[in-house]
Tab-separated table of N, CA, C and O in Angstrom:
chain	number	residue	atom	x	y	z
A	179	MET	N	-7.231	-14.910	2.514
A	179	MET	CA	-6.453	-14.779	3.632
A	179	MET	C	-4.847	-15.243	3.023
A	179	MET	O	-4.923	-16.190	2.167
A	180	PHE	N	-3.869	-14.613	3.476
A	180	PHE	CA	-2.533	-14.847	3.224
A	180	PHE	C	-1.801	-15.398	4.231
A	180	PHE	O	-1.770	-15.008	5.463
A	181	VAL	N	-1.083	-16.352	4.022
A	181	VAL	CA	-0.239	-17.249	5.059
A	181	VAL	C	1.146	-17.509	4.432
A	181	VAL	O	1.184	-17.949	3.345
A	182	LYS	N	2.262	-17.222	5.189
A	182	LYS	CA	3.505	-17.759	4.616
A	182	LYS	C	3.580	-18.984	4.420
A	182	LYS	O	3.107	-19.884	5.332
A	183	VAL	N	4.260	-19.468	3.384
A	183	VAL	CA	4.361	-20.869	2.833
A	183	VAL	C	5.313	-21.563	3.941
A	183	VAL	O	5.220	-22.564	4.243
A	184	THR	N	6.529	-20.797	3.937
A	184	THR	CA	7.594	-21.387	4.684
A	184	THR	C	8.119	-20.096	5.550
A	184	THR	O	7.940	-19.003	5.452
A	185	PRO	N	8.741	-20.485	6.783
A	185	PRO	CA	9.259	-19.477	7.490
A	185	PRO	C	10.520	-18.639	6.796
A	185	PRO	O	11.046	-19.263	5.940
A	186	SER	N	10.499	-17.533	6.969
A	186	SER	CA	11.294	-16.590	6.353
A	186	SER	C	12.664	-16.323	7.065
A	186	SER	O	12.762	-16.191	8.283
A	187	ALA	N	13.741	-16.257	6.351
A	187	ALA	CA	15.007	-16.013	6.941
A	187	ALA	C	15.392	-14.586	6.651
A	187	ALA	O	16.532	-14.076	6.887
A	188	ALA	N	14.458	-13.814	6.029
A	188	ALA	CA	14.729	-12.424	5.572
A	188	ALA	C	15.108	-11.514	6.785
A	188	ALA	O	14.360	-11.884	8.016
A	189	ARG	N	15.690	-10.568	6.835
A	189	ARG	CA	15.899	-9.508	7.681
A	189	ARG	C	14.577	-8.904	7.890
A	189	ARG	O	13.917	-8.442	7.013
A	190	GLN	N	14.173	-8.402	9.089
A	190	GLN	CA	13.013	-7.749	9.464
A	190	GLN	C	13.116	-6.330	9.496
A	190	GLN	O	14.192	-5.635	9.774
A	191	VAL	N	12.189	-5.449	8.875
A	191	VAL	CA	11.991	-4.155	8.916
A	191	VAL	C	10.898	-3.566	9.489
A	191	VAL	O	10.048	-4.254	9.559
A	192	THR	N	10.799	-2.355	10.179
A	192	THR	CA	9.726	-1.836	10.619
A	192	THR	C	9.375	-0.745	9.561
A	192	THR	O	10.007	0.151	9.125
A	193	ILE	N	8.077	-0.994	9.446
A	193	ILE	CA	7.282	0.225	8.427
A	193	ILE	C	6.143	0.733	9.439
A	193	ILE	O	5.729	-0.135	10.465
A	194	TYR	N	5.512	1.834	9.115
A	194	TYR	CA	4.525	2.269	10.073
A	194	TYR	C	3.386	2.359	9.176
A	194	TYR	O	3.116	3.009	8.210
A	195	PHE	N	2.126	1.489	9.489
A	195	PHE	CA	1.060	1.369	8.681
A	195	PHE	C	0.016	2.020	9.545
A	195	PHE	O	-0.139	1.474	10.723
A	196	GLU	N	-0.594	3.092	8.967
A	196	GLU	CA	-1.783	3.863	9.861
A	196	GLU	C	-0.943	4.281	11.018
A	196	GLU	O	-1.798	4.207	12.138
A	197	GLY	N	0.235	4.726	11.069
A	197	GLY	CA	0.978	5.010	12.328
A	197	GLY	C	1.301	3.915	13.302
A	197	GLY	O	1.913	4.308	14.274
A	198	GLN	N	1.040	2.639	13.028
A	198	GLN	CA	1.390	1.763	14.002
A	198	GLN	C	2.469	0.760	13.343
A	198	GLN	O	2.485	0.742	12.026
A	199	PRO	N	3.379	0.536	14.293
A	199	PRO	CA	4.749	-0.439	13.772
A	199	PRO	C	4.222	-1.572	13.168
A	199	PRO	O	3.422	-2.508	13.904
A	200	LEU	N	4.949	-2.075	12.068
A	200	LEU	CA	4.479	-3.392	11.711
A	200	LEU	C	6.022	-3.924	11.276
A	200	LEU	O	6.779	-3.492	10.583
A	201	GLU	N	6.310	-4.948	11.840
A	201	GLU	CA	7.538	-5.898	11.588
A	201	GLU	C	7.357	-6.658	10.225
A	201	GLU	O	6.430	-7.514	10.406
A	202	VAL	N	8.007	-6.639	9.315
A	202	VAL	CA	7.589	-7.293	8.120
A	202	VAL	C	9.113	-7.593	7.310
A	202	VAL	O	10.166	-7.008	7.643
A	203	ASP	N	9.055	-8.605	6.484
A	203	ASP	CA	10.429	-9.190	5.904
A	203	ASP	C	10.840	-8.043	4.895
A	203	ASP	O	10.095	-7.591	4.138
A	204	GLU	N	12.022	-7.916	4.959
A	204	GLU	CA	12.795	-6.938	3.867
A	204	GLU	C	12.669	-7.759	2.639
A	204	GLU	O	12.631	-8.730	2.333
A	205	GLY	N	12.052	-6.757	1.521
A	205	GLY	CA	12.129	-7.079	0.046
A	205	GLY	C	10.843	-7.531	-0.317
A	205	GLY	O	10.544	-7.654	-1.447
A	206	ILE	N	9.775	-7.736	0.528
A	206	ILE	CA	8.354	-7.766	0.182
A	206	ILE	C	7.808	-6.686	-0.421
A	206	ILE	O	8.300	-5.619	0.122
A	207	THR	N	6.513	-6.436	-0.872
A	207	THR	CA	6.203	-5.391	-1.448
A	207	THR	C	4.940	-4.791	-0.189
A	207	THR	O	4.767	-5.449	0.541
A	208	VAL	N	4.896	-3.393	-0.318
A	208	VAL	CA	4.054	-2.781	0.654
A	208	VAL	C	2.742	-3.483	0.609
A	208	VAL	O	2.197	-3.954	1.725
A	209	ALA	N	2.239	-4.094	-0.477
A	209	ALA	CA	0.848	-4.657	-0.586
A	209	ALA	C	1.029	-5.884	0.204
A	209	ALA	O	-0.020	-6.317	0.968
A	210	ALA	N	1.930	-6.787	0.070
A	210	ALA	CA	2.094	-8.067	0.594
A	210	ALA	C	2.172	-7.852	2.108
A	210	ALA	O	1.712	-8.596	3.008
A	211	ALA	N	2.677	-6.842	2.745
A	211	ALA	CA	3.091	-6.504	4.028
A	211	ALA	C	1.603	-6.233	4.846
A	211	ALA	O	1.438	-6.667	5.625
A	212	VAL	N	0.977	-5.356	4.058
A	212	VAL	CA	-0.449	-4.999	4.450
A	212	VAL	C	-1.301	-6.254	4.559
A	212	VAL	O	-2.019	-6.667	5.518
A	213	LEU	N	-1.247	-7.043	3.569
A	213	LEU	CA	-2.318	-8.185	3.357
A	213	LEU	C	-1.757	-9.277	4.577
A	213	LEU	O	-2.502	-9.625	5.222
A	214	GLY	N	-0.480	-9.487	4.758
A	214	GLY	CA	0.179	-10.266	5.538
A	214	GLY	C	0.005	-9.967	7.135
A	214	GLY	O	-0.195	-10.971	7.990
A	215	SER	N	-0.368	-8.634	7.251
A	215	SER	CA	-0.687	-8.380	8.677
A	215	SER	C	-2.168	-8.401	9.030
A	215	SER	O	-2.342	-7.857	9.980
A	216	SER	N	-2.877	-8.823	8.223
A	216	SER	CA	-4.402	-9.027	8.555
A	216	SER	C	-5.050	-7.681	8.238
A	216	SER	O	-6.444	-7.504	8.742
A	217	HIS	N	-4.204	-6.772	7.770
A	217	HIS	CA	-5.205	-5.373	7.518
A	217	HIS	C	-6.098	-5.377	6.433
A	217	HIS	O	-7.157	-4.508	6.434
A	218	GLY	N	-5.696	-6.115	5.602
A	218	GLY	CA	-6.718	-6.476	4.351
A	218	GLY	C	-6.804	-5.451	3.265
A	218	GLY	O	-6.396	-5.863	2.274
A	219	TRP	N	-7.320	-4.524	3.432
A	219	TRP	CA	-7.713	-3.480	2.205
A	219	TRP	C	-6.756	-2.367	2.422
A	219	TRP	O	-6.073	-1.913	3.321
A	220	THR	N	-6.638	-1.700	0.965
A	220	THR	CA	-5.599	-0.620	0.989
A	220	THR	C	-6.326	0.661	0.629
A	220	THR	O	-5.596	1.665	0.962
A	221	ARG	N	-7.192	0.610	0.065
A	221	ARG	CA	-7.907	2.006	-0.356
A	221	ARG	C	-9.496	1.886	-0.521
A	221	ARG	O	-9.980	0.894	-0.177
A	222	THR	N	-10.106	2.840	-0.534
A	222	THR	CA	-11.655	2.947	-0.714
A	222	THR	C	-11.767	3.861	-1.942
A	222	THR	O	-11.041	4.475	-2.524
A	223	THR	N	-12.976	3.471	-2.666
A	223	THR	CA	-13.400	4.142	-3.847
A	223	THR	C	-13.941	5.330	-3.298
A	223	THR	O	-14.238	5.599	-2.183
A	224	HIS	N	-14.251	6.547	-4.477
A	224	HIS	CA	-14.836	7.511	-3.729
A	224	HIS	C	-16.124	7.512	-3.089
A	224	HIS	O	-16.602	8.331	-2.366
A	225	GLY	N	-16.912	6.410	-3.427
A	225	GLY	CA	-18.049	6.023	-2.665
A	225	GLY	C	-17.868	5.193	-1.234
A	225	GLY	O	-18.760	5.041	-0.661
A	226	GLY	N	-16.433	4.915	-0.985
A	226	GLY	CA	-16.257	4.314	0.261
A	226	GLY	C	-16.324	3.035	0.431
A	226	GLY	O	-16.156	2.328	1.473
A	227	HIS	N	-16.354	2.158	-0.631
A	227	HIS	CA	-16.134	0.823	-1.000
A	227	HIS	C	-14.651	0.400	-0.655
A	227	HIS	O	-13.736	0.902	-1.427
A	228	LYS	N	-14.234	-0.560	0.049
A	228	LYS	CA	-13.142	-1.009	0.394
A	228	LYS	C	-12.616	-1.869	-0.690
A	228	LYS	O	-13.272	-2.665	-1.208
A	229	ARG	N	-11.116	-1.591	-1.123
A	229	ARG	CA	-10.684	-2.379	-2.164
A	229	ARG	C	-9.433	-2.796	-1.564
A	229	ARG	O	-8.704	-2.255	-0.724
A	230	GLY	N	-8.578	-3.861	-2.218
A	230	GLY	CA	-7.443	-4.440	-1.852
A	230	GLY	C	-6.820	-4.950	-3.113
A	230	GLY	O	-7.421	-5.177	-4.292
A	231	PRO	N	-5.431	-5.337	-3.151
A	231	PRO	CA	-4.563	-5.713	-4.072
A	231	PRO	C	-5.200	-6.794	-4.545
A	231	PRO	O	-5.783	-7.802	-3.963
A	232	TYR	N	-5.161	-6.834	-5.997
A	232	TYR	CA	-5.871	-7.861	-6.763
A	232	TYR	C	-4.898	-8.616	-7.783
A	232	TYR	O	-4.492	-9.803	-7.480
A	233	CYS	N	-4.123	-7.833	-8.360
A	233	CYS	CA	-3.172	-8.485	-9.652
A	233	CYS	C	-1.858	-8.724	-8.962
A	233	CYS	O	-1.012	-9.856	-9.453
A	234	HIS	N	-1.209	-7.938	-8.186
A	234	HIS	CA	0.077	-7.755	-7.703
A	234	HIS	C	1.167	-7.889	-8.563
A	234	HIS	O	2.301	-8.273	-8.485
A	235	MET	N	0.744	-7.262	-9.601
A	235	MET	CA	1.753	-7.064	-10.744
A	235	MET	C	1.747	-5.613	-11.373
A	235	MET	O	2.057	-5.428	-12.586
A	236	GLY	N	0.929	-4.751	-10.937
A	236	GLY	CA	0.835	-3.418	-11.275
A	236	GLY	C	-0.344	-3.105	-12.550
A	236	GLY	O	-0.269	-2.287	-13.241
A	237	VAL	N	-1.035	-3.870	-12.627
A	237	VAL	CA	-2.212	-3.714	-13.616
A	237	VAL	C	-3.411	-3.339	-13.279
A	237	VAL	O	-4.039	-2.300	-13.714
A	238	CYS	N	-4.052	-3.603	-12.157
A	238	CYS	CA	-5.173	-3.372	-11.709
A	238	CYS	C	-5.573	-2.056	-11.005
A	238	CYS	O	-6.591	-1.475	-10.792
A	239	PHE	N	-4.424	-1.584	-10.330
A	239	PHE	CA	-4.647	-0.227	-9.547
A	239	PHE	C	-5.354	-0.367	-8.334
A	239	PHE	O	-5.692	0.592	-7.810
A	240	GLU	N	-5.777	-1.405	-7.794
A	240	GLU	CA	-6.513	-1.619	-6.514
A	240	GLU	C	-5.709	-1.468	-5.282
A	240	GLU	O	-6.226	-1.333	-4.305
A	241	CYS	N	-4.456	-1.418	-5.475
A	241	CYS	CA	-3.528	-1.482	-4.474
A	241	CYS	C	-3.100	-0.103	-3.973
A	241	CYS	O	-2.232	0.281	-3.150
A	242	LEU	N	-3.633	0.954	-4.713
A	242	LEU	CA	-2.985	2.299	-4.444
A	242	LEU	C	-3.160	2.782	-2.911
A	242	LEU	O	-4.115	2.659	-2.468
A	243	MET	N	-2.019	3.323	-2.616
A	243	MET	CA	-1.971	3.613	-1.212
A	243	MET	C	-1.175	5.082	-1.177
A	243	MET	O	-0.491	5.379	-1.965
A	244	THR	N	-1.107	5.506	-0.018
A	244	THR	CA	-0.173	6.647	0.300
A	244	THR	C	0.940	6.204	1.087
A	244	THR	O	0.991	5.738	2.060
A	245	ILE	N	2.083	6.499	0.426
A	245	ILE	CA	3.463	6.021	1.051
A	245	ILE	C	4.507	7.171	1.044
A	245	ILE	O	4.694	7.949	0.222
A	246	ASN	N	4.792	7.141	2.216
A	246	ASN	CA	5.701	8.445	2.677
A	246	ASN	C	5.079	9.727	2.106
A	246	ASN	O	5.839	10.579	1.635
A	247	GLY	N	3.780	9.920	2.319
A	247	GLY	CA	3.169	11.013	2.011
A	247	GLY	C	2.726	11.367	0.531
A	247	GLY	O	2.252	12.270	0.255
A	248	VAL	N	3.068	10.181	-0.371
A	248	VAL	CA	2.792	10.427	-1.779
A	248	VAL	C	1.631	9.655	-1.972
A	248	VAL	O	1.636	8.303	-1.957
A	249	PRO	N	0.432	10.059	-2.495
A	249	PRO	CA	-0.799	9.318	-2.789
A	249	PRO	C	-0.621	8.822	-4.150
A	249	PRO	O	0.566	8.967	-4.989
A	250	ASN	N	-1.282	7.727	-4.481
A	250	ASN	CA	-1.549	7.175	-5.503
A	250	ASN	C	-0.248	6.130	-6.158
A	250	ASN	O	0.134	5.971	-7.001
A	251	GLN	N	0.188	5.729	-5.054
A	251	GLN	CA	1.383	4.665	-5.238
A	251	GLN	C	0.971	3.281	-5.344
A	251	GLN	O	0.116	2.894	-4.480
A	252	GLN	N	1.441	2.436	-6.281
A	252	GLN	CA	1.213	1.241	-6.497
A	252	GLN	C	1.820	0.411	-5.432
A	252	GLN	O	2.898	-0.260	-5.586
A	253	ALA	N	1.105	0.076	-4.378
A	253	ALA	CA	1.796	-0.874	-3.302
A	253	ALA	C	2.411	-2.159	-3.811
A	253	ALA	O	3.309	-2.632	-3.010
A	254	CYS	N	1.626	-2.703	-4.813
A	254	CYS	CA	2.047	-3.977	-5.087
A	254	CYS	C	3.341	-4.063	-5.947
A	254	CYS	O	4.123	-4.999	-6.109
A	255	LEU	N	4.068	-2.821	-6.312
A	255	LEU	CA	5.377	-2.710	-6.955
A	255	LEU	C	6.383	-2.158	-6.134
A	255	LEU	O	7.449	-1.999	-6.561
A	256	ILE	N	5.985	-1.777	-4.807
A	256	ILE	CA	7.119	-0.968	-4.065
A	256	ILE	C	7.537	-1.918	-2.922
A	256	ILE	O	6.507	-2.085	-2.248
A	257	PRO	N	8.831	-2.190	-3.028
A	257	PRO	CA	9.229	-2.928	-1.673
A	257	PRO	C	9.234	-2.175	-0.347
A	257	PRO	O	9.523	-0.866	-0.546
A	258	VAL	N	9.082	-2.862	0.776
A	258	VAL	CA	9.210	-1.983	1.818
A	258	VAL	C	10.552	-1.556	2.163
A	258	VAL	O	11.516	-2.021	1.662
A	259	ALA	N	10.701	-0.498	3.038
A	259	ALA	CA	11.990	-0.041	3.454
A	259	ALA	C	11.878	0.373	4.842
A	259	ALA	O	10.811	0.766	5.288
A	260	GLU	N	12.796	0.424	5.699
A	260	GLU	CA	12.867	0.675	7.035
A	260	GLU	C	12.339	2.212	7.146
A	260	GLU	O	12.814	2.956	6.547
A	261	GLY	N	11.475	2.235	8.325
A	261	GLY	CA	10.831	3.549	8.616
A	261	GLY	C	9.928	3.971	7.553
A	261	GLY	O	9.265	5.192	7.763
A	262	MET	N	9.376	3.416	6.459
A	262	MET	CA	8.382	3.704	5.686
A	262	MET	C	7.040	3.976	6.250
A	262	MET	O	6.815	3.307	7.133
A	263	ARG	N	6.397	5.111	5.727
A	263	ARG	CA	5.226	5.642	6.323
A	263	ARG	C	4.200	5.171	5.264
A	263	ARG	O	4.052	5.721	4.148
A	264	VAL	N	3.122	4.331	5.621
A	264	VAL	CA	2.261	3.906	4.823
A	264	VAL	C	0.676	4.224	5.481
A	264	VAL	O	0.648	3.915	6.455
A	265	SER	N	-0.144	4.497	4.447
A	265	SER	CA	-1.494	4.666	4.984
A	265	SER	C	-2.277	4.320	3.765
A	265	SER	O	-2.242	4.476	2.610
A	266	ARG	N	-3.600	4.096	4.145
A	266	ARG	CA	-4.646	3.560	3.194
A	266	ARG	C	-5.060	4.959	2.457
A	266	ARG	O	-4.961	6.196	2.969
A	267	GLN	N	-5.575	4.814	1.318
A	267	GLN	CA	-5.984	5.888	0.437
A	267	GLN	C	-7.554	5.931	0.577
A	267	GLN	O	-8.148	4.896	-0.144
A	268	THR	N	-8.207	6.960	1.050
A	268	THR	CA	-9.564	6.888	1.058
A	268	THR	C	-10.144	7.907	0.138
A	268	THR	O	-9.742	9.159	0.016
A	269	GLY	N	-11.288	7.512	-0.531
A	269	GLY	CA	-11.763	8.329	-1.630
A	269	GLY	C	-10.756	8.537	-2.800
A	269	GLY	O	-9.905	7.965	-3.168
A	270	VAL	N	-11.096	9.993	-3.212
A	270	VAL	CA	-10.353	10.255	-4.407
A	270	VAL	C	-9.345	11.380	-3.673
A	270	VAL	O	-9.682	12.158	-3.095
A	271	PRO	N	-7.800	11.135	-3.902
A	271	PRO	CA	-6.913	11.996	-3.208
A	271	PRO	C	-6.858	13.225	-3.860
A	271	PRO	O	-7.275	13.532	-5.129
A	272	ASN	N	-6.475	14.318	-3.027
A	272	ASN	CA	-6.168	15.550	-3.709
A	272	ASN	C	-4.907	15.608	-4.426
A	272	ASN	O	-4.041	14.716	-4.333
A	273	PHE	N	-4.895	16.327	-5.608
A	273	PHE	CA	-3.828	16.217	-6.523
A	273	PHE	C	-3.524	17.687	-6.949
A	273	PHE	O	-4.504	18.357	-6.944
A	274	ASP	N	-2.150	17.946	-7.304
A	274	ASP	CA	-1.996	19.144	-7.896
A	274	ASP	C	-2.437	19.430	-9.374
A	274	ASP	O	-1.880	18.701	-10.200
A	275	LYS	N	-3.544	20.042	-9.516
A	275	LYS	CA	-3.978	20.030	-11.017
A	275	LYS	C	-2.926	20.645	-11.913
A	275	LYS	O	-3.075	20.499	-13.130
A	276	GLU	N	-2.177	21.695	-11.504
A	276	GLU	CA	-1.190	22.205	-12.066
A	276	GLU	C	-0.202	21.198	-12.952
A	276	GLU	O	0.239	21.360	-14.066
A	277	SER	N	0.185	20.132	-12.107
A	277	SER	CA	0.895	18.968	-12.743
A	277	SER	C	0.349	18.250	-13.837
A	277	SER	O	0.820	17.498	-14.533
A	278	CYS	N	-1.221	18.262	-14.046
A	278	CYS	CA	-1.942	17.684	-14.919
A	278	CYS	C	-1.913	18.503	-16.248
A	278	CYS	O	-2.579	17.897	-17.269
A	279	ASN	N	-1.691	19.795	-16.128
A	279	ASN	CA	-1.906	20.508	-17.373
A	279	ASN	C	-0.813	20.220	-18.378
A	279	ASN	O	0.492	20.412	-17.929
A	280	HIS	N	-1.037	19.739	-19.452
A	280	HIS	CA	-0.049	19.581	-20.470
A	280	HIS	C	-0.462	20.277	-21.621
A	280	HIS	O	-1.134	20.178	-22.355
A	281	ALA	N	0.528	21.317	-21.839
A	281	ALA	CA	0.361	22.411	-22.894
A	281	ALA	C	0.714	21.661	-24.376
A	281	ALA	O	1.264	20.969	-24.586
């Protein structure tokens, strides 16, 4: 469980997590916003197991989320921004196979 150590003087911004508005401190990461709001998990494996941010420094990839419609975003490295749309990533996301072809 995550709890703020000290009250924040940061400006509040609104992001939309799973379509619901969340008021969060400007400057924190998307992963911190999701954990701090008690929503806990950020993605599921292809087998449906819930996963959540672990390292908070971009190494483990457990925080992958869909942010502003783009899947596979490392939520622990992306700061929140006003109006940002965030959703959990379930299973293996669809991707453009053409973009993976390297001649």
